[in-house]
Amino acid sequence: GDSVTQMEGPVTLSEEAFLTINCTYTATGYPSLFWYVQYPGEGLQLLLKATKADDKGSNKGFEATYRKETTSFHLEKGSVQVSDSAVYFCALSGTYNNNDMRFGAGTRLTVKP
Amino acid sequence: NAGVTQTPKFQVLKTGQSMTLQCAQDMNHNSMYWYRQDPGMGLRLIYYSASEGTTDKGEVPNGYNVSRLNKREFSLRLESAAPSQTSVYFCASSDGMNYGYTFGSGTRLTVV
């Protein structure tokens, strides 16, 4: 079935470090891809998305490019801040096999001052 | 503010008690969803409603029922709570597969 695999955490970085969180997917058809962020005690918030191959989603300094050839959608940020500490979820939707969104297990990021 | 509102935010139940989790959205979205989030297991779909008047089972529907009361409201009912239903429950809504979900802030349920 359709699924998303993202790198296991936790990830701990110093402030201003470069961030990469890997995400790969398995899907039939041409899914849309998403990154969500969850801050402590809150619900998930949509961070960015891409709906077709080679699209780049971006928001708040975060970027991810939809790579069909490698079935990947890695999240990157050039300089993380303490306020970026959260759990990040990769997700896909819009395939032939399901009517809902499939989420990865989440990656916890902690940024230290 | 526009969004998804869930009530209650916290609840403690005794085994065997029943309760209904409420969810309402004011974005005129067609689709609504109920997920549970457990440590190390990510989000798992319980039930969803693709449009007003329809509901379908997700990955983990046992022990739950849902009602799509109207376009705005989608409730989740636990008829006889069990400790295995201790979790954080999230409601979400969407206007199509390419647009992403809008989530509520969650209900933290403990069954003792």
Coordinates of N, CA, C and O in Angstrom, one line a residue, chain A:
Chain A
G1 N 0.8 -1.2 0.0 CA 0.0 0.0 0.0 C 0.8 1.3 0.0 O 2.1 1.2 0.2
D2 N 0.2 2.4 -0.2 CA 0.9 3.6 -0.1 C 1.5 3.9 1.2 O 0.8 3.7 2.2
S3 N 2.7 4.5 1.3 CA 3.3 4.7 2.6 C 4.4 5.8 2.5 O 4.9 6.1 1.4
V4 N 4.7 6.3 3.7 CA 5.8 7.3 3.8 C 6.8 6.8 4.8 O 6.4 6.3 5.9
T5 N 8.0 6.9 4.6 CA 9.1 6.6 5.5 C 10.0 7.8 5.7 O 10.5 8.4 4.8
Q6 N 10.1 8.2 7.0 CA 11.0 9.3 7.3 C 12.0 8.9 8.3 O 11.9 8.0 9.0
M7 N 13.1 9.7 8.3 CA 14.2 9.3 9.1 C 13.8 9.3 10.6 O 13.0 10.1 11.0
E8 N 14.4 8.4 11.3 CA 14.1 8.3 12.7 C 14.8 9.4 13.5 O 15.9 9.8 13.2
G9 N 14.2 9.8 14.5 CA 14.8 10.8 15.4 C 15.2 10.2 16.7 O 15.3 9.0 16.8
P10 N 15.5 11.0 17.7 CA 15.4 12.4 17.6 C 16.6 13.0 16.9 O 17.7 12.4 16.9
V11 N 16.4 14.2 16.4 CA 17.5 15.0 15.8 C 17.8 16.2 16.7 O 16.9 16.9 17.1
T12 N 19.0 16.4 17.1 CA 19.4 17.5 17.9 C 20.5 18.3 17.2 O 21.5 17.8 16.8
L13 N 20.2 19.6 17.1 CA 21.1 20.5 16.4 C 21.4 21.7 17.2 O 20.6 22.1 18.1
S14 N 22.5 22.4 16.9 CA 22.7 23.7 17.5 C 22.1 24.8 16.7 O 21.9 24.6 15.4
E15 N 21.8 25.9 17.3 CA 21.2 27.0 16.6 C 22.0 27.4 15.4 O 23.3 27.4 15.5
E16 N 21.4 27.7 14.3 CA 22.1 28.1 13.0 C 22.6 27.0 12.2 O 23.2 27.2 11.2
A17 N 22.5 25.8 12.7 CA 22.9 24.6 11.9 C 22.0 24.3 10.7 O 20.8 24.8 10.7
F18 N 22.5 23.5 9.8 CA 21.7 23.2 8.6 C 20.9 21.9 8.9 O 21.4 21.0 9.6
L19 N 19.6 21.9 8.5 CA 18.7 20.8 8.8 C 18.3 20.1 7.6 O 18.0 20.7 6.5
T20 N 18.4 18.7 7.6 CA 17.8 17.9 6.6 C 17.0 16.8 7.3 O 17.6 16.1 8.2
I21 N 15.8 16.6 7.0 CA 15.0 15.4 7.5 C 14.6 14.7 6.2 O 13.9 15.2 5.4
N22 N 15.0 13.4 6.1 CA 14.7 12.6 4.9 C 13.3 12.0 4.9 O 12.8 11.6 6.0
C23 N 12.7 12.0 3.7 CA 11.4 11.4 3.6 C 11.4 10.7 2.2 O 11.7 11.4 1.2
T24 N 11.0 9.5 2.2 CA 10.7 8.8 0.9 C 9.3 8.2 1.0 O 8.8 8.0 2.0
Y25 N 8.8 7.9 -0.2 CA 7.4 7.5 -0.3 C 7.3 6.3 -1.3 O 8.1 6.1 -2.2
T26 N 6.2 5.5 -1.1 CA 5.8 4.5 -2.0 C 4.3 4.8 -2.3 O 3.5 4.9 -1.4
A27 N 4.0 4.9 -3.6 CA 2.6 5.2 -4.0 C 2.4 4.8 -5.4 O 3.3 4.8 -6.2
T28 N 1.1 4.5 -5.7 CA 0.7 4.4 -7.0 C 0.1 5.7 -7.5 O -0.4 6.5 -6.7
G29 N 0.2 6.0 -8.8 CA -0.3 7.2 -9.3 C 0.7 8.4 -9.0 O 1.9 8.2 -8.8
Y30 N 0.1 9.6 -8.8 CA 0.9 10.8 -8.6 C 0.4 11.5 -7.4 O -0.4 12.4 -7.5
P31 N 1.0 11.2 -6.3 CA 0.5 11.8 -5.0 C 0.9 13.3 -4.9 O 1.9 13.7 -5.5
S32 N 0.2 14.0 -4.0 CA 0.7 15.2 -3.5 C 1.5 14.9 -2.2 O 1.1 14.0 -1.5
L33 N 2.5 15.7 -1.9 CA 3.4 15.5 -0.8 C 3.3 16.7 0.1 O 3.2 17.9 -0.3
F34 N 3.4 16.4 1.4 CA 3.3 17.5 2.5 C 4.3 17.3 3.6 O 4.7 16.2 3.9
W35 N 4.6 18.4 4.2 CA 5.3 18.4 5.5 C 4.4 19.2 6.5 O 3.9 20.3 6.2
Y36 N 4.2 18.5 7.7 CA 3.5 19.1 8.8 C 4.4 19.3 10.0 O 5.3 18.5 10.1
V37 N 4.1 20.3 10.8 CA 4.9 20.5 12.0 C 3.9 20.5 13.2 O 2.8 21.0 13.1
Q38 N 4.4 19.8 14.3 CA 3.6 19.8 15.5 C 4.4 20.3 16.7 O 5.4 19.7 17.1
Y39 N 4.0 21.4 17.3 CA 4.6 22.0 18.5 C 4.0 21.3 19.7 O 2.8 20.8 19.6
P40 N 4.7 21.3 20.8 CA 4.2 20.6 22.0 C 2.8 21.0 22.4 O 2.5 22.2 22.5
G41 N 2.0 20.0 22.6 CA 0.6 20.3 23.1 C -0.4 20.8 22.0 O -1.5 21.2 22.4
E42 N 0.1 20.8 20.8 CA -0.8 21.4 19.7 C -1.1 20.3 18.7 O -0.5 19.2 18.6
G43 N -2.0 20.7 17.8 CA -2.3 19.8 16.6 C -1.2 20.0 15.5 O -0.4 20.9 15.6
L44 N -1.3 19.2 14.5 CA -0.4 19.4 13.3 C -0.8 20.6 12.5 O -2.0 20.9 12.3
Q45 N 0.2 21.3 12.0 CA 0.0 22.4 11.1 C 0.7 22.2 9.8 O 1.8 21.7 9.8
L46 N 0.0 22.5 8.7 CA 0.6 22.3 7.4 C 1.8 23.3 7.3 O 1.7 24.5 7.4
L47 N 3.0 22.8 6.9 CA 4.2 23.6 6.8 C 4.4 24.0 5.3 O 4.6 25.1 5.0
L48 N 4.4 23.0 4.4 CA 4.5 23.2 3.0 C 4.0 22.0 2.2 O 3.8 20.9 2.8
K49 N 3.9 22.2 0.9 CA 3.4 21.1 0.1 C 3.9 21.2 -1.3 O 4.3 22.3 -1.7
A50 N 3.8 20.1 -2.1 CA 4.1 20.1 -3.5 C 3.2 19.1 -4.2 O 2.9 18.0 -3.6
T51 N 2.6 19.5 -5.3 CA 1.6 18.7 -5.9 C 2.0 17.9 -7.1 O 1.3 17.1 -7.6
K52 N 3.2 18.2 -7.7 CA 3.6 17.5 -8.8 C 5.2 17.4 -8.8 O 5.8 18.2 -8.2
A53 N 5.7 16.5 -9.7 CA 7.1 16.3 -9.7 C 7.9 17.6 -10.0 O 7.4 18.4 -10.9
D54 N 9.0 17.8 -9.3 CA 9.9 18.9 -9.5 C 9.4 20.2 -8.8 O 10.1 21.2 -8.8
D55 N 8.2 20.2 -8.3 CA 7.7 21.3 -7.5 C 8.5 21.5 -6.3 O 8.9 20.5 -5.6
K56 N 8.8 22.7 -5.9 CA 9.4 23.0 -4.6 C 8.4 23.7 -3.7 O 7.9 24.8 -4.1
G57 N 8.1 23.1 -2.5 CA 7.3 23.8 -1.5 C 8.2 24.6 -0.6 O 9.4 24.1 -0.3
S58 N 7.8 25.7 -0.1 CA 8.6 26.5 0.8 C 7.8 27.3 1.8 O 6.6 27.7 1.4
N59 N 8.3 27.5 3.0 CA 7.5 28.3 4.0 C 8.4 28.5 5.2 O 9.1 27.5 5.7
K60 N 8.5 29.7 5.7 CA 9.2 30.0 7.0 C 10.7 29.5 6.9 O 11.3 29.1 7.9
G61 N 11.3 29.6 5.7 CA 12.7 29.2 5.6 C 12.9 27.7 5.3 O 14.0 27.3 5.0
F62 N 11.9 26.9 5.4 CA 11.9 25.5 5.1 C 11.6 25.3 3.6 O 10.8 26.0 3.0
E63 N 12.3 24.2 3.0 CA 12.0 23.9 1.6 C 12.0 22.4 1.5 O 12.7 21.7 2.2
A64 N 11.3 21.9 0.5 CA 11.3 20.5 0.1 C 11.0 20.4 -1.4 O 10.1 21.1 -1.9
T65 N 11.7 19.5 -2.1 CA 11.5 19.4 -3.5 C 10.9 18.0 -3.8 O 11.5 17.0 -3.4
Y66 N 9.9 17.9 -4.6 CA 9.2 16.7 -5.0 C 10.1 16.0 -6.1 O 10.2 16.4 -7.2
R67 N 10.8 14.9 -5.7 CA 11.7 14.2 -6.6 C 11.0 12.9 -7.0 O 11.1 11.9 -6.2
K68 N 10.4 12.8 -8.2 CA 9.8 11.6 -8.6 C 10.8 10.5 -8.9 O 10.5 9.3 -8.6
E69 N 11.9 10.8 -9.4 CA 12.9 9.8 -9.8 C 13.5 9.0 -8.6 O 13.8 7.9 -8.7
T70 N 13.5 9.7 -7.4 CA 14.0 9.1 -6.2 C 12.9 8.9 -5.2 O 13.2 8.4 -4.1
T71 N 11.7 9.2 -5.6 CA 10.5 9.1 -4.7 C 10.8 9.7 -3.3 O 10.6 9.1 -2.2
S72 N 11.3 11.0 -3.3 CA 11.7 11.6 -2.1 C 11.1 13.0 -2.0 O 10.7 13.6 -3.0
F73 N 11.1 13.5 -0.7 CA 10.6 14.8 -0.4 C 11.3 15.3 0.9 O 10.6 15.5 1.9
H74 N 12.6 15.5 0.8 CA 13.4 15.8 2.0 C 13.2 17.3 2.4 O 13.2 18.2 1.6
L75 N 13.0 17.4 3.7 CA 12.8 18.8 4.3 C 14.2 19.4 4.7 O 15.0 18.7 5.3
E76 N 14.4 20.7 4.3 CA 15.7 21.3 4.6 C 15.4 22.7 5.1 O 14.4 23.4 4.7
K77 N 16.4 23.2 5.9 CA 16.4 24.6 6.4 C 17.8 25.0 6.6 O 18.6 24.2 7.2
G78 N 18.2 26.1 6.1 CA 19.6 26.5 6.1 C 20.1 26.9 7.5 O 21.3 26.7 7.8
S79 N 19.3 27.4 8.4 CA 19.7 27.9 9.6 C 18.6 27.8 10.6 O 17.7 28.6 10.6
V80 N 18.7 26.7 11.5 CA 17.5 26.5 12.4 C 17.6 27.4 13.6 O 18.7 27.8 14.0
Q81 N 16.5 27.6 14.2 CA 16.3 28.4 15.4 C 15.8 27.5 16.5 O 15.1 26.5 16.3
V82 N 15.9 28.0 17.8 CA 15.4 27.3 18.9 C 13.8 27.1 18.7 O 13.3 26.0 19.0
S83 N 13.2 28.1 18.1 CA 11.7 28.0 18.0 C 11.3 27.0 16.9 O 10.1 26.7 16.8
D84 N 12.3 26.4 16.2 CA 11.9 25.3 15.2 C 11.8 23.9 15.9 O 11.5 23.0 15.3
S85 N 12.1 23.9 17.2 CA 12.0 22.6 17.9 C 10.6 22.1 17.9 O 9.6 22.8 18.3
A86 N 10.3 20.9 17.4 CA 9.0 20.4 17.2 C 9.1 19.0 16.6 O 10.2 18.5 16.4
V87 N 8.0 18.4 16.3 CA 8.0 17.1 15.6 C 7.5 17.4 14.2 O 6.5 18.1 13.9
Y88 N 8.2 16.8 13.2 CA 7.9 17.1 11.8 C 7.4 15.8 11.1 O 8.0 14.7 11.3
F89 N 6.3 15.9 10.4 CA 5.7 14.7 9.8 C 5.7 14.9 8.2 O 5.2 16.0 7.7
C90 N 6.1 13.9 7.5 CA 6.0 13.9 6.1 C 4.7 13.1 5.8 O 4.3 12.2 6.5
A91 N 4.0 13.5 4.7 CA 2.7 12.8 4.4 C 2.5 12.9 2.9 O 3.0 13.7 2.2
L92 N 1.6 12.0 2.4 CA 1.2 12.0 1.0 C -0.3 11.7 0.9 O -0.9 11.2 1.8
S93 N -0.9 12.2 -0.2 CA -2.3 12.0 -0.4 C -2.6 12.0 -1.9 O -1.7 12.4 -2.7
G94 N -3.8 11.6 -2.3 CA -4.2 11.8 -3.6 C -3.8 10.6 -4.6 O -3.6 10.8 -5.7
T95 N -3.6 9.4 -4.0 CA -3.3 8.3 -4.8 C -4.5 7.5 -5.2 O -5.6 7.8 -4.7
Y96 N -4.4 6.5 -6.0 CA -5.5 5.7 -6.4 C -6.1 4.8 -5.3 O -7.2 4.4 -5.4
N97 N -5.3 4.6 -4.3 CA -5.6 3.5 -3.4 C -6.3 3.9 -2.1 O -6.7 3.1 -1.3
N98 N -6.4 5.2 -1.9 CA -6.9 5.6 -0.6 C -7.5 7.0 -0.7 O -7.2 7.8 -1.6
N99 N -8.4 7.3 0.3 CA -9.1 8.5 0.3 C -8.6 9.4 1.5 O -9.3 10.4 1.8
D100 N -7.5 9.1 2.1 CA -7.1 9.9 3.2 C -5.6 10.1 3.0 O -5.0 9.8 2.0
M101 N -5.0 10.8 4.0 CA -3.6 11.1 3.9 C -2.8 10.1 4.7 O -3.2 9.7 5.8
R102 N -1.7 9.7 4.2 CA -0.8 8.8 4.9 C 0.4 9.5 5.5 O 1.1 10.2 4.8
F103 N 0.6 9.3 6.8 CA 1.7 10.1 7.5 C 2.9 9.2 7.8 O 2.7 8.0 8.1
G104 N 4.0 9.8 7.8 CA 5.2 9.1 8.4 C 5.1 9.1 9.9 O 4.2 9.7 10.5
A105 N 6.1 8.5 10.5 CA 6.0 8.3 12.0 C 6.4 9.6 12.7 O 6.2 9.7 14.0
G106 N 7.0 10.6 12.1 CA 7.4 11.8 12.7 C 8.8 11.8 13.1 O 9.4 10.7 13.5
T107 N 9.4 13.0 13.1 CA 10.8 13.1 13.5 C 10.9 14.3 14.4 O 10.5 15.4 14.1
R108 N 11.4 14.0 15.6 CA 11.5 15.1 16.7 C 12.8 15.8 16.5 O 13.9 15.2 16.4
L109 N 12.7 17.1 16.4 CA 13.8 18.0 16.3 C 13.9 18.9 17.5 O 13.0 19.5 17.9
T110 N 15.1 18.9 18.1 CA 15.5 19.8 19.2 C 16.6 20.6 18.8 O 17.6 20.1 18.3
V111 N 16.4 22.0 18.9 CA 17.5 22.9 18.6 C 18.0 23.6 19.9 O 17.2 24.1 20.6
K112 N 19.3 23.5 20.1 CA 19.8 24.0 21.3 C 20.5 25.4 21.1 O 21.1 25.5 20.0
P113 N 20.4 26.3 22.0 CA 21.0 27.6 21.8 C 22.5 27.5 21.8 O 23.1 26.6 22.3

